[in-house]
Short mmCIF file of C-alpha atoms and ligand atoms in Angstrom, two decimals:
data_model
loop_
_atom_site.label_atom_id
_atom_site.label_comp_id
_atom_site.label_asym_id
_atom_site.label_seq_id
_atom_site.Cartn_x
_atom_site.Cartn_y
_atom_site.Cartn_z
CA UNK Y 203 0.00 0.00 0.00
CA UNK Y 204 2.83 2.41 0.71
CA UNK Y 205 3.52 2.78 -2.99
CA UNK Y 206 -0.05 3.27 -4.15
CA UNK Y 207 -0.41 6.41 -6.24
CA UNK Y 208 -2.60 9.10 -4.70
CA UNK Y 209 -4.30 11.82 -6.72
CA UNK Y 210 -5.44 15.13 -5.29
CA UNK Y 211 -7.54 17.61 -7.26
CA UNK Y 212 -7.72 21.18 -5.98
CA UNK Y 213 -4.38 22.59 -4.84
CA UNK Y 214 -5.74 25.15 -2.39
CA UNK Y 215 -5.32 25.14 1.38
CA UNK Y 216 -6.66 21.61 1.82
CA UNK Y 217 -5.55 19.91 -1.39
CA UNK Y 218 -1.95 21.11 -1.06
CA UNK Y 219 -1.88 19.89 2.55
CA UNK Y 220 -3.36 16.48 1.70
CA UNK Y 221 -0.89 16.02 -1.18
CA UNK Y 222 1.95 16.81 1.22
CA UNK Y 223 0.70 14.25 3.76
CA UNK Y 224 0.55 11.48 1.13
CA UNK Y 225 3.97 12.35 -0.34
CA UNK Y 226 5.60 12.46 3.10
CA UNK Y 227 4.29 8.93 3.66
CA UNK Y 228 5.97 7.62 0.53
CA UNK Y 229 3.23 7.79 -2.09
CA UNK Y 230 3.72 9.08 -5.60
CA UNK Y 231 1.21 11.97 -5.74
CA UNK Y 232 -0.49 13.70 -8.66
CA UNK Y 233 -1.86 17.15 -7.76
CA UNK Y 234 -4.00 19.20 -10.16
CA UNK Y 235 -5.82 22.50 -10.05
CA UNK Y 236 -7.90 24.45 -12.54
CA UNK Y 237 -5.66 27.46 -11.93
CA UNK Y 238 -1.92 27.26 -12.74
CA UNK Y 239 -1.35 29.91 -10.05
CA UNK Y 240 -2.75 27.51 -7.45
CA UNK Y 241 -0.45 24.62 -8.40
CA UNK Y 242 2.50 27.04 -8.46
CA UNK Y 243 1.59 28.24 -4.98
CA UNK Y 244 1.22 24.66 -3.74
CA UNK Y 245 4.60 23.73 -5.21
CA UNK Y 246 6.25 26.68 -3.48
CA UNK Y 247 4.42 25.83 -0.24
CA UNK Y 248 5.65 22.23 -0.38
CA UNK Y 249 9.24 23.34 -0.96
CA UNK Y 250 8.99 25.71 2.00
CA UNK Y 251 7.42 23.08 4.25
CA UNK Y 252 10.15 20.54 3.39
CA UNK Y 253 12.90 23.15 3.94
CA UNK Y 254 11.43 23.72 7.41
CA UNK Y 255 11.45 19.98 8.13
CA UNK Y 256 15.15 19.87 7.23
CA UNK Y 257 15.90 22.97 9.30
CA UNK Y 258 14.18 21.44 12.33
CA UNK Y 259 16.11 18.20 11.86
CA UNK Y 260 12.96 16.14 11.24
CA UNK Y 261 13.98 15.13 7.69
CA UNK Y 262 17.33 14.82 5.94
CA UNK Y 263 17.84 16.94 2.83
CA UNK Y 264 17.73 13.78 0.72
CA UNK Y 265 14.43 12.66 2.27
CA UNK Y 266 12.90 16.12 1.78
CA UNK Y 267 14.05 16.17 -1.85
CA UNK Y 268 12.53 12.72 -2.34
CA UNK Y 269 9.17 13.92 -0.96
CA UNK Y 270 9.13 16.83 -3.42
CA UNK Y 271 10.18 14.58 -6.30
CA UNK Y 272 7.22 12.29 -5.61
CA UNK Y 273 4.69 15.06 -6.38
CA UNK Y 274 3.64 15.68 -9.99
CA UNK Y 275 1.85 18.99 -10.52
CA UNK Y 276 -0.79 19.19 -13.24
CA UNK Y 277 -2.33 22.38 -14.61
CA UNK Y 278 -5.95 22.21 -15.66
CA UNK Y 279 -8.74 19.67 -15.20
CA UNK Y 280 -9.71 18.87 -18.78
CA UNK Y 281 -9.94 15.17 -19.66
CA UNK Y 282 -6.47 15.48 -21.28
CA UNK Y 283 -4.94 17.01 -18.17
CA UNK Y 284 -6.65 14.47 -15.90
CA UNK Y 285 -5.10 11.59 -17.89
CA UNK Y 286 -2.22 11.99 -15.43
CA UNK Y 287 -4.55 10.48 -12.78
CA UNK Y 288 -4.90 7.14 -14.64
CA UNK Y 289 -2.45 5.29 -12.34
CA UNK Y 290 -4.11 6.54 -9.11
CA UNK Y 291 -5.45 4.06 -6.54
CA UNK Y 292 -7.31 6.84 -4.77
CA UNK Y 293 -8.15 10.37 -5.90
CA UNK Y 294 -9.21 12.92 -3.27
CA UNK Y 295 -10.97 15.98 -4.56
CA UNK Y 296 -10.56 19.20 -2.59
CA UNK Y 297 -11.94 21.74 -5.07
CA UNK Y 298 -14.44 24.53 -4.49
CA UNK Y 299 -17.38 23.57 -2.22
CA UNK Y 300 -20.04 23.42 -4.95
CA UNK Y 301 -22.02 20.30 -5.69
CA UNK Y 302 -22.42 20.92 -9.44
CA UNK Y 303 -18.70 21.64 -9.90
CA UNK Y 304 -17.64 18.59 -7.89
CA UNK Y 305 -20.10 16.36 -9.75
CA UNK Y 306 -18.80 17.59 -13.10
CA UNK Y 307 -15.23 16.85 -12.03
CA UNK Y 308 -16.19 13.31 -10.94
CA UNK Y 309 -17.93 12.69 -14.26
CA UNK Y 310 -14.76 13.68 -16.15
CA UNK Y 311 -12.48 11.75 -13.81
CA UNK Y 312 -14.33 8.45 -13.44
CA UNK Y 313 -13.64 6.99 -16.90
CA UNK Y 314 -9.96 7.93 -16.62
CA UNK Y 315 -9.08 6.00 -13.46
CA UNK Y 316 -9.08 2.22 -12.97
CA UNK Y 317 -12.44 0.63 -12.05
CA UNK Y 318 -11.01 -0.22 -8.63
CA UNK Y 319 -9.81 3.32 -7.86
CA UNK Y 320 -11.41 5.08 -4.90
CA UNK Y 321 -12.99 8.47 -5.57
CA UNK Y 322 -12.85 10.43 -2.32
CA UNK Y 323 -14.14 13.88 -1.44
CA UNK Y 324 -12.84 16.25 1.20
CA UNK Y 325 -16.16 18.11 1.26
CA UNK Y 326 -17.15 19.69 4.58
CA UNK Y 327 -20.83 20.03 3.92
CA UNK Y 328 -22.06 18.27 0.79
CA UNK Y 329 -23.79 14.92 0.82
CA UNK Y 330 -21.50 12.08 -0.23
CA UNK Y 331 -24.51 10.31 -1.75
CA UNK Y 332 -25.08 13.35 -3.99
CA UNK Y 333 -21.46 13.17 -5.17
CA UNK Y 334 -21.74 9.42 -5.74
CA UNK Y 335 -24.90 10.13 -7.71
CA UNK Y 336 -22.73 11.70 -10.43
CA UNK Y 337 -20.72 8.49 -10.87
CA UNK Y 338 -21.49 5.30 -12.74
CA UNK Y 339 -19.88 3.13 -10.04
CA UNK Y 340 -21.37 4.70 -6.92
CA UNK Y 341 -19.84 2.17 -4.54
CA UNK Y 342 -16.36 3.68 -4.98
CA UNK Y 343 -17.21 7.19 -3.71
CA UNK Y 344 -16.46 8.01 -0.07
CA UNK Y 345 -15.95 11.09 2.10
CA UNK Y 346 -12.44 11.53 3.49
CA UNK Y 347 -12.61 14.74 5.49
CA UNK Y 348 -9.35 16.28 6.68
CA UNK Y 349 -9.00 19.24 9.01
CA UNK Y 350 -7.04 22.40 8.34
CA UNK Y 351 -4.02 22.38 8.19
CA UNK Y 352 -4.03 18.80 6.91
CA UNK Y 353 -0.36 18.06 7.66
CA UNK Y 354 -0.85 19.10 11.30
CA UNK Y 355 -4.36 18.12 12.34
CA UNK Y 356 -4.55 14.45 13.27
CA UNK Y 357 -8.23 13.78 12.51
CA UNK Y 358 -9.79 12.39 9.35
CA UNK Y 359 -13.52 11.67 9.23
CA UNK Y 360 -14.36 8.76 6.92
CA UNK Y 361 -17.87 9.08 5.52
CA UNK Y 362 -19.40 6.23 3.54
CA UNK Y 363 -22.52 7.14 1.58
CA UNK Y 364 -25.43 4.68 1.44
CA UNK Y 365 -23.93 3.54 -1.87
CA UNK Y 366 -20.32 3.06 -0.68
CA UNK Y 367 -18.96 -0.48 -0.50
CA UNK Y 368 -17.50 -1.74 2.78
CA UNK Y 369 -14.28 -2.49 0.93
CA UNK Y 370 -13.88 1.12 -0.26
CA UNK Y 371 -14.57 2.42 3.26
CA UNK Y 372 -12.00 0.02 4.68
CA UNK Y 373 -9.38 0.92 2.07
CA UNK Y 374 -9.88 4.68 2.51
CA UNK Y 375 -9.62 4.24 6.28
CA UNK Y 376 -6.44 2.19 5.88
CA UNK Y 377 -4.84 4.91 3.73
CA UNK Y 378 -5.60 7.62 6.29
CA UNK Y 379 -4.42 5.41 9.17
CA UNK Y 380 -1.17 4.65 7.33
CA UNK Y 381 -0.63 8.43 7.18
CA UNK Y 382 -0.70 8.44 11.01
CA UNK Y 383 -4.14 10.02 11.09
CA UNK Y 384 -6.80 9.31 13.70
CA UNK Y 385 -9.80 8.06 11.76
CA UNK Y 386 -13.42 8.17 12.83
CA UNK Y 387 -16.41 6.79 10.98
CA UNK Y 388 -19.28 9.22 10.38
CA UNK Y 389 -22.62 8.78 8.71
CA UNK Y 390 -23.43 10.86 5.63
CA UNK Y 391 -25.36 13.58 7.46
CA UNK Y 392 -24.92 17.39 7.58
CA UNK Y 393 -21.69 18.43 9.28
CA UNK Y 394 -20.62 14.78 9.74
CA UNK Y 395 -19.33 14.60 13.34
CA UNK Y 396 -17.19 17.62 14.16
CA UNK Y 397 -18.99 20.34 12.25
CA UNK Y 398 -22.30 19.16 13.67
CA UNK Y 399 -21.36 18.54 17.30
CA UNK Y 400 -19.37 21.81 17.50
CA UNK Y 401 -22.29 23.98 16.36
CA UNK Y 402 -23.47 24.93 19.89
CA UNK Y 403 -20.01 26.24 20.80
CA UNK Y 404 -20.75 29.09 18.40
CA UNK Y 405 -24.55 29.05 18.37
CA UNK Y 406 -25.14 29.07 22.12
CA UNK Y 407 -22.42 31.67 22.69
CA UNK Y 408 -24.04 33.89 20.07
CA UNK Y 409 -27.35 33.35 21.83
CA UNK Y 410 -25.85 34.40 25.17
CA UNK Y 411 -24.53 37.55 23.47
CA UNK Y 412 -27.87 38.30 21.81
CA UNK Y 413 -29.71 37.84 25.11
CA UNK Y 414 -27.31 40.31 26.74
CA UNK Y 415 -26.11 37.78 29.31
CA UNK Y 416 -22.53 38.96 28.70
CA UNK Y 417 -20.36 40.61 26.07
CA UNK Y 418 -17.98 38.79 23.68
CA UNK Y 419 -14.89 39.39 25.79
CA UNK Y 420 -16.56 37.95 28.88
CA UNK Y 421 -17.96 34.90 27.09
CA UNK Y 422 -14.55 34.24 25.49
CA UNK Y 423 -12.82 34.64 28.84
CA UNK Y 424 -15.32 32.29 30.52
CA UNK Y 425 -14.94 29.51 27.96
CA UNK Y 426 -11.15 29.81 28.00
CA UNK Y 427 -10.51 30.06 31.73
CA UNK Y 428 -13.42 28.12 33.22
CA UNK Y 429 -14.22 25.93 30.21
CA UNK Y 430 -10.60 25.18 29.32
CA UNK Y 431 -11.11 25.72 25.57
CA UNK Y 432 -8.05 26.98 23.69
CA UNK Y 433 -9.93 29.92 22.20
CA UNK Y 434 -13.20 31.57 23.07
CA UNK Y 435 -16.01 31.29 20.51
CA UNK Y 436 -15.90 34.91 19.31
CA UNK Y 437 -12.14 35.05 18.84
CA UNK Y 438 -12.37 31.65 17.14
CA UNK Y 439 -15.14 32.80 14.76
CA UNK Y 440 -13.08 35.93 13.96
CA UNK Y 441 -10.12 33.64 13.26
CA UNK Y 442 -12.06 31.19 11.05
CA UNK Y 443 -13.83 34.04 9.23
CA UNK Y 444 -17.55 34.74 9.49
CA UNK Y 445 -18.10 33.89 5.82
CA UNK Y 446 -16.78 30.36 6.40
CA UNK Y 447 -18.24 29.82 9.89
CA UNK Y 448 -21.69 31.18 8.99
CA UNK Y 449 -21.76 29.09 5.78
CA UNK Y 450 -21.12 25.92 7.80
CA UNK Y 451 -23.88 26.79 10.29
CA UNK Y 452 -26.22 27.64 7.46
CA UNK Y 453 -25.55 24.42 5.60
CA UNK Y 454 -26.05 22.30 8.72
CA UNK Y 455 -29.29 24.21 9.51
CA UNK Y 456 -30.59 23.80 5.95
CA UNK Y 457 -29.38 20.20 5.78
CA UNK Y 458 -31.25 19.43 8.99
CA UNK Y 459 -34.50 20.83 7.55
CA UNK Y 460 -34.36 23.89 9.83
CA UNK Y 461 -34.12 22.12 13.15
CA UNK Y 462 -34.00 25.00 15.70
CA UNK Y 463 -30.98 23.37 17.38
CA UNK Y 464 -28.84 24.62 14.52
CA UNK Y 465 -30.50 28.00 13.92
CA UNK Y 466 -27.97 30.58 12.68
CA UNK Y 467 -27.54 33.92 14.43
CA UNK Y 468 -28.76 37.23 13.02
CA UNK Y 469 -25.96 38.97 14.86
CA UNK Y 470 -23.38 36.95 12.96
CA UNK Y 471 -25.23 37.42 9.68
CA UNK Y 472 -25.00 41.20 10.10
CA UNK Y 473 -21.22 40.99 10.53
CA UNK Y 474 -21.04 39.00 7.33
CA UNK Y 475 -23.27 41.47 5.46
CA UNK Y 476 -21.16 44.37 6.65
CA UNK Y 477 -17.99 42.66 5.44
CA UNK Y 478 -16.64 42.35 8.98
CA UNK Y 479 -15.34 38.85 8.35
CA UNK Y 480 -12.90 38.73 11.26
CA UNK Y 481 -9.12 38.84 11.35
CA UNK Y 482 -8.75 38.69 7.59
CA UNK Y 483 -10.65 41.98 7.12
CA UNK Y 484 -9.29 43.63 10.26
CA UNK Y 485 -12.65 43.58 12.00
CA UNK Y 486 -15.11 41.00 13.23
CA UNK Y 487 -16.46 40.84 16.76
CA UNK Y 488 -13.13 42.44 17.70
CA UNK Y 489 -10.96 45.04 15.97
CA UNK Y 490 -7.55 43.99 14.70
CA UNK Y 491 -6.11 47.29 13.48
CA UNK Y 492 -2.77 48.24 15.02
CA UNK Y 493 -3.39 49.99 18.30
CA UNK Y 494 -7.09 49.02 18.47
CA UNK Y 495 -8.13 48.65 22.10
CA UNK Y 496 -9.46 45.28 23.13
CA UNK Y 497 -12.53 45.15 25.38
CA UNK Y 498 -11.84 43.82 28.86
CA UNK Y 499 -13.91 40.89 30.14
CA UNK Y 500 -15.98 41.10 33.28
CA UNK Y 501 -14.07 38.56 35.33
CA UNK Y 502 -17.00 37.36 37.41
CA UNK Y 503 -16.59 33.66 38.27
CA UNK Y 504 -20.30 33.12 38.95
CA UNK Y 505 -21.33 34.60 35.60
CA UNK Y 506 -18.54 32.68 33.86
CA UNK Y 507 -19.74 29.38 35.30
CA UNK Y 508 -23.29 30.12 34.19
CA UNK Y 509 -22.10 30.75 30.65
CA UNK Y 510 -19.94 27.63 30.52
CA UNK Y 511 -22.70 25.45 32.04
CA UNK Y 512 -25.12 26.51 29.33
CA UNK Y 513 -22.74 26.05 26.38
CA UNK Y 514 -21.52 22.73 27.73
CA UNK Y 515 -25.02 21.38 28.30
CA UNK Y 516 -25.74 22.08 24.63
CA UNK Y 517 -22.47 20.53 23.44
CA UNK Y 518 -22.90 17.39 25.55
CA UNK Y 519 -26.49 17.05 24.33
CA UNK Y 520 -25.32 17.33 20.72
CA UNK Y 521 -22.68 14.63 21.22
CA UNK Y 522 -25.23 12.32 22.89
CA UNK Y 523 -27.72 12.96 20.09
CA UNK Y 524 -25.09 12.14 17.43
CA UNK Y 525 -24.64 8.73 19.09
CA UNK Y 526 -28.40 8.31 19.47
CA UNK Y 527 -28.93 8.87 15.74
CA UNK Y 528 -26.11 6.53 14.76
CA UNK Y 529 -23.97 9.34 13.29
CA UNK Y 530 -20.98 7.88 15.12
CA UNK Y 531 -19.94 5.68 18.03
CA UNK Y 532 -19.34 6.92 21.58
CA UNK Y 533 -15.59 6.35 21.08
CA UNK Y 534 -15.49 8.25 17.80
CA UNK Y 535 -17.37 11.31 19.03
CA UNK Y 536 -14.82 11.65 21.85
CA UNK Y 537 -11.88 11.22 19.46
CA UNK Y 538 -13.36 13.56 16.87
CA UNK Y 539 -13.86 16.51 19.20
CA UNK Y 540 -10.53 16.18 20.99
CA UNK Y 541 -8.43 15.70 17.84
CA UNK Y 542 -10.49 17.62 15.25
CA UNK Y 543 -11.14 20.81 17.22
CA UNK Y 544 -8.85 20.33 20.24
CA UNK Y 545 -11.56 20.26 22.88
CA UNK Y 546 -9.94 19.84 26.29
CA UNK Y 547 -11.82 16.57 26.81
CA UNK Y 548 -14.41 14.38 25.17
CA UNK Y 549 -17.94 15.70 25.55
CA UNK Y 550 -19.43 12.42 26.82
CA UNK Y 551 -16.76 12.09 29.50
CA UNK Y 552 -17.31 15.75 30.33
CA UNK Y 553 -21.05 15.16 30.59
CA UNK Y 554 -20.40 12.28 32.97
CA UNK Y 555 -18.21 14.49 35.08
CA UNK Y 556 -20.86 17.21 35.27
CA UNK Y 557 -23.45 14.46 35.80
CA UNK Y 558 -25.95 13.43 33.14
CA UNK Y 559 -28.90 14.36 35.45
CA UNK Y 560 -27.45 17.88 35.83
CA UNK Y 561 -27.02 18.30 32.08
CA UNK Y 562 -30.58 17.07 31.54
CA UNK Y 563 -31.96 19.41 34.19
CA UNK Y 564 -30.16 22.41 32.65
CA UNK Y 565 -31.58 21.67 29.21
CA UNK Y 566 -35.09 21.11 30.57
CA UNK Y 567 -34.95 24.36 32.45
CA UNK Y 568 -33.76 26.27 29.35
CA UNK Y 569 -36.45 24.62 27.24
CA UNK Y 570 -39.10 25.47 29.83
CA UNK Y 571 -37.96 29.08 30.28
CA UNK Y 572 -37.58 29.86 26.59
CA UNK Y 573 -40.15 27.55 25.03
CA UNK Y 574 -37.51 26.98 22.37
CA UNK Y 575 -37.05 23.47 21.01
CA UNK Y 576 -33.38 24.12 20.39
CA UNK Y 577 -32.92 23.05 24.03
CA UNK Y 578 -34.80 19.76 23.76
CA UNK Y 579 -32.79 17.03 25.44
CA UNK Y 580 -31.72 14.01 23.43
CA UNK Y 581 -33.82 10.94 24.09
CA UNK Y 582 -30.58 9.12 24.74
CA UNK Y 583 -29.69 11.58 27.50
CA UNK Y 584 -33.03 10.88 29.20
CA UNK Y 585 -32.50 7.14 28.85
CA UNK Y 586 -28.98 7.29 30.24
CA UNK Y 587 -30.27 9.24 33.24
CA UNK Y 588 -33.11 6.77 33.80
CA UNK Y 589 -30.67 3.86 33.57
CA UNK Y 590 -28.09 5.60 35.78
CA UNK Y 591 -25.61 4.84 32.97
CA UNK Y 592 -22.44 6.59 31.88
CA UNK Y 593 -22.79 8.63 28.69
CA UNK Y 594 -19.77 6.69 27.44
CA UNK Y 595 -21.69 3.44 27.75
CA UNK Y 596 -22.16 2.28 24.16
CA UNK Y 597 -25.40 0.37 24.82
CA UNK Y 598 -28.39 1.11 22.64
CA UNK Y 599 -31.60 2.13 24.38
CA UNK Y 600 -34.79 1.23 22.62
P1 LIG D 862 -9.40 26.71 -1.52
O1 LIG D 862 -10.24 27.80 -2.08
O2 LIG D 862 -8.19 27.06 -0.73
O3 LIG D 862 -8.93 25.72 -2.71
C1 LIG D 862 -9.79 25.24 -3.68
C2 LIG D 862 -8.98 25.04 -4.94
O4 LIG D 862 -9.79 24.37 -5.90
C3 LIG D 862 -8.54 26.35 -5.58
O5 LIG D 862 -7.13 26.32 -5.79
C4 LIG D 862 -9.30 26.40 -6.91
O6 LIG D 862 -8.53 26.97 -7.96
C5 LIG D 862 -9.53 24.93 -7.15
N1 LIG D 862 -10.67 24.65 -8.01
C6 LIG D 862 -11.88 25.22 -8.03
N2 LIG D 862 -12.67 24.63 -8.93
C7 LIG D 862 -11.92 23.65 -9.50
C8 LIG D 862 -12.17 22.66 -10.47
N3 LIG D 862 -13.36 22.57 -11.08
N4 LIG D 862 -11.19 21.80 -10.78
C9 LIG D 862 -10.00 21.88 -10.17
N5 LIG D 862 -9.70 22.80 -9.23
C10 LIG D 862 -10.66 23.66 -8.91
O7 LIG D 862 -10.40 25.81 -0.68
P2 LIG D 862 -10.08 24.80 0.52
O8 LIG D 862 -10.24 25.50 1.79
O9 LIG D 862 -8.81 24.08 0.23
O10 LIG D 862 -11.31 23.78 0.40
C11 LIG D 862 -11.36 22.76 -0.57
C12 LIG D 862 -12.37 21.72 -0.14
O11 LIG D 862 -12.03 21.23 1.15
C13 LIG D 862 -13.80 22.22 -0.05
O12 LIG D 862 -14.65 21.16 -0.40
C14 LIG D 862 -13.94 22.54 1.45
O13 LIG D 862 -15.27 22.48 1.89
C15 LIG D 862 -13.12 21.41 2.05
N6 LIG D 862 -12.57 21.65 3.39
C16 LIG D 862 -12.06 22.86 3.75
C17 LIG D 862 -11.52 23.02 5.02
C18 LIG D 862 -10.93 24.33 5.44
O14 LIG D 862 -10.78 24.55 6.65
N7 LIG D 862 -10.56 25.20 4.53
C19 LIG D 862 -11.50 21.93 6.02
C20 LIG D 862 -11.98 20.68 5.49
C21 LIG D 862 -12.54 20.57 4.24
#
């Protein structure tokens, strides 16, 4: 397997990173992009990354040169250009997040590769079944979702569609595992595991802001110092960019047929409309211009605990619900959130530590006070409480 040829299409942030991962692990790699400027940028990025590995003593010069020599860069995605992908055992597409464009690419690519080749997508939000729908052999299409930056982040979500064969899922998982990635298995549902279960970190924090419970600086401070998260939600949204973060929320909300649990925030939409996209535009919830003053948090431990309790109850509920609906296993939801978004601990273990009855009571009280179904507790949470069971207990309640 170590010498299987890997194809990557789309040489942007994700595609370039994925190509690097495969090349570092010994695979010949073919990397294409519609734009020659993108392949040129990826090539320069790879050279820089390998130079850094040598500088840090992690690779010899010869090994770094060998990694770079294993990558073939292809300009354009016409059928002629894609002929370079004929020897690939797996092709991962990481092009623009548009269903019609991805489907068109798959239609062009499928007849070029061997019938046994895996066609994988790095999509964050599209249905894998919809991508498979564009192919003649639907059993070979699978989601292989890396996190940014791909060479650094350990998690890969493997997402079989209803059409995907068990063999393709197993082979895609084996590739990612051989690249020293932590793999989790997710069902083909909006947001897969991480982008679904993480929604309340943003959504509930935005709700607290909108309700005037506290300002951004205080909520960020609470979730960092009391919650133990690396970044607060507002600084994290500013970092990710509101265009990207809002689009993910929106696609999960739409994909879930407008379930109020995933309702986007008007406050965030206004930032987006105003072009205050966060760090990259110099302004989001915070200002990033040189010399801009940063608002100070209200360092009130009682208020901070209240904020953290509410966000955590929602996060734990979301993790429990993902297990309840068969999106993933108890083990995988813990792995996904700790390795995909660096949560300080798994949400089920965290829920156990808080106490499942306490989490349930908090949600019931929020649901009662607000009348809003976004707070409805997962059936599985109720069952675990009734059974006096750990949230990590993998049993199925019926
Ligand atoms: P990007 O904008 O950095 O790169 C996309 C690349 O695809 C560009 O270089 C563009 O020229 C190229 N492209 C567009 N249409 C093409 C086509 N028809 N054929 C060939 N190349 C084409 O985007 P990024 O962030 O790398 O995202 C790529 C995919 O990965 C998307 O599906 C995205 O949802 C997914 N993803 C993104 C993550 C992120 O944090 N940026 C994380 C995980 C998945």
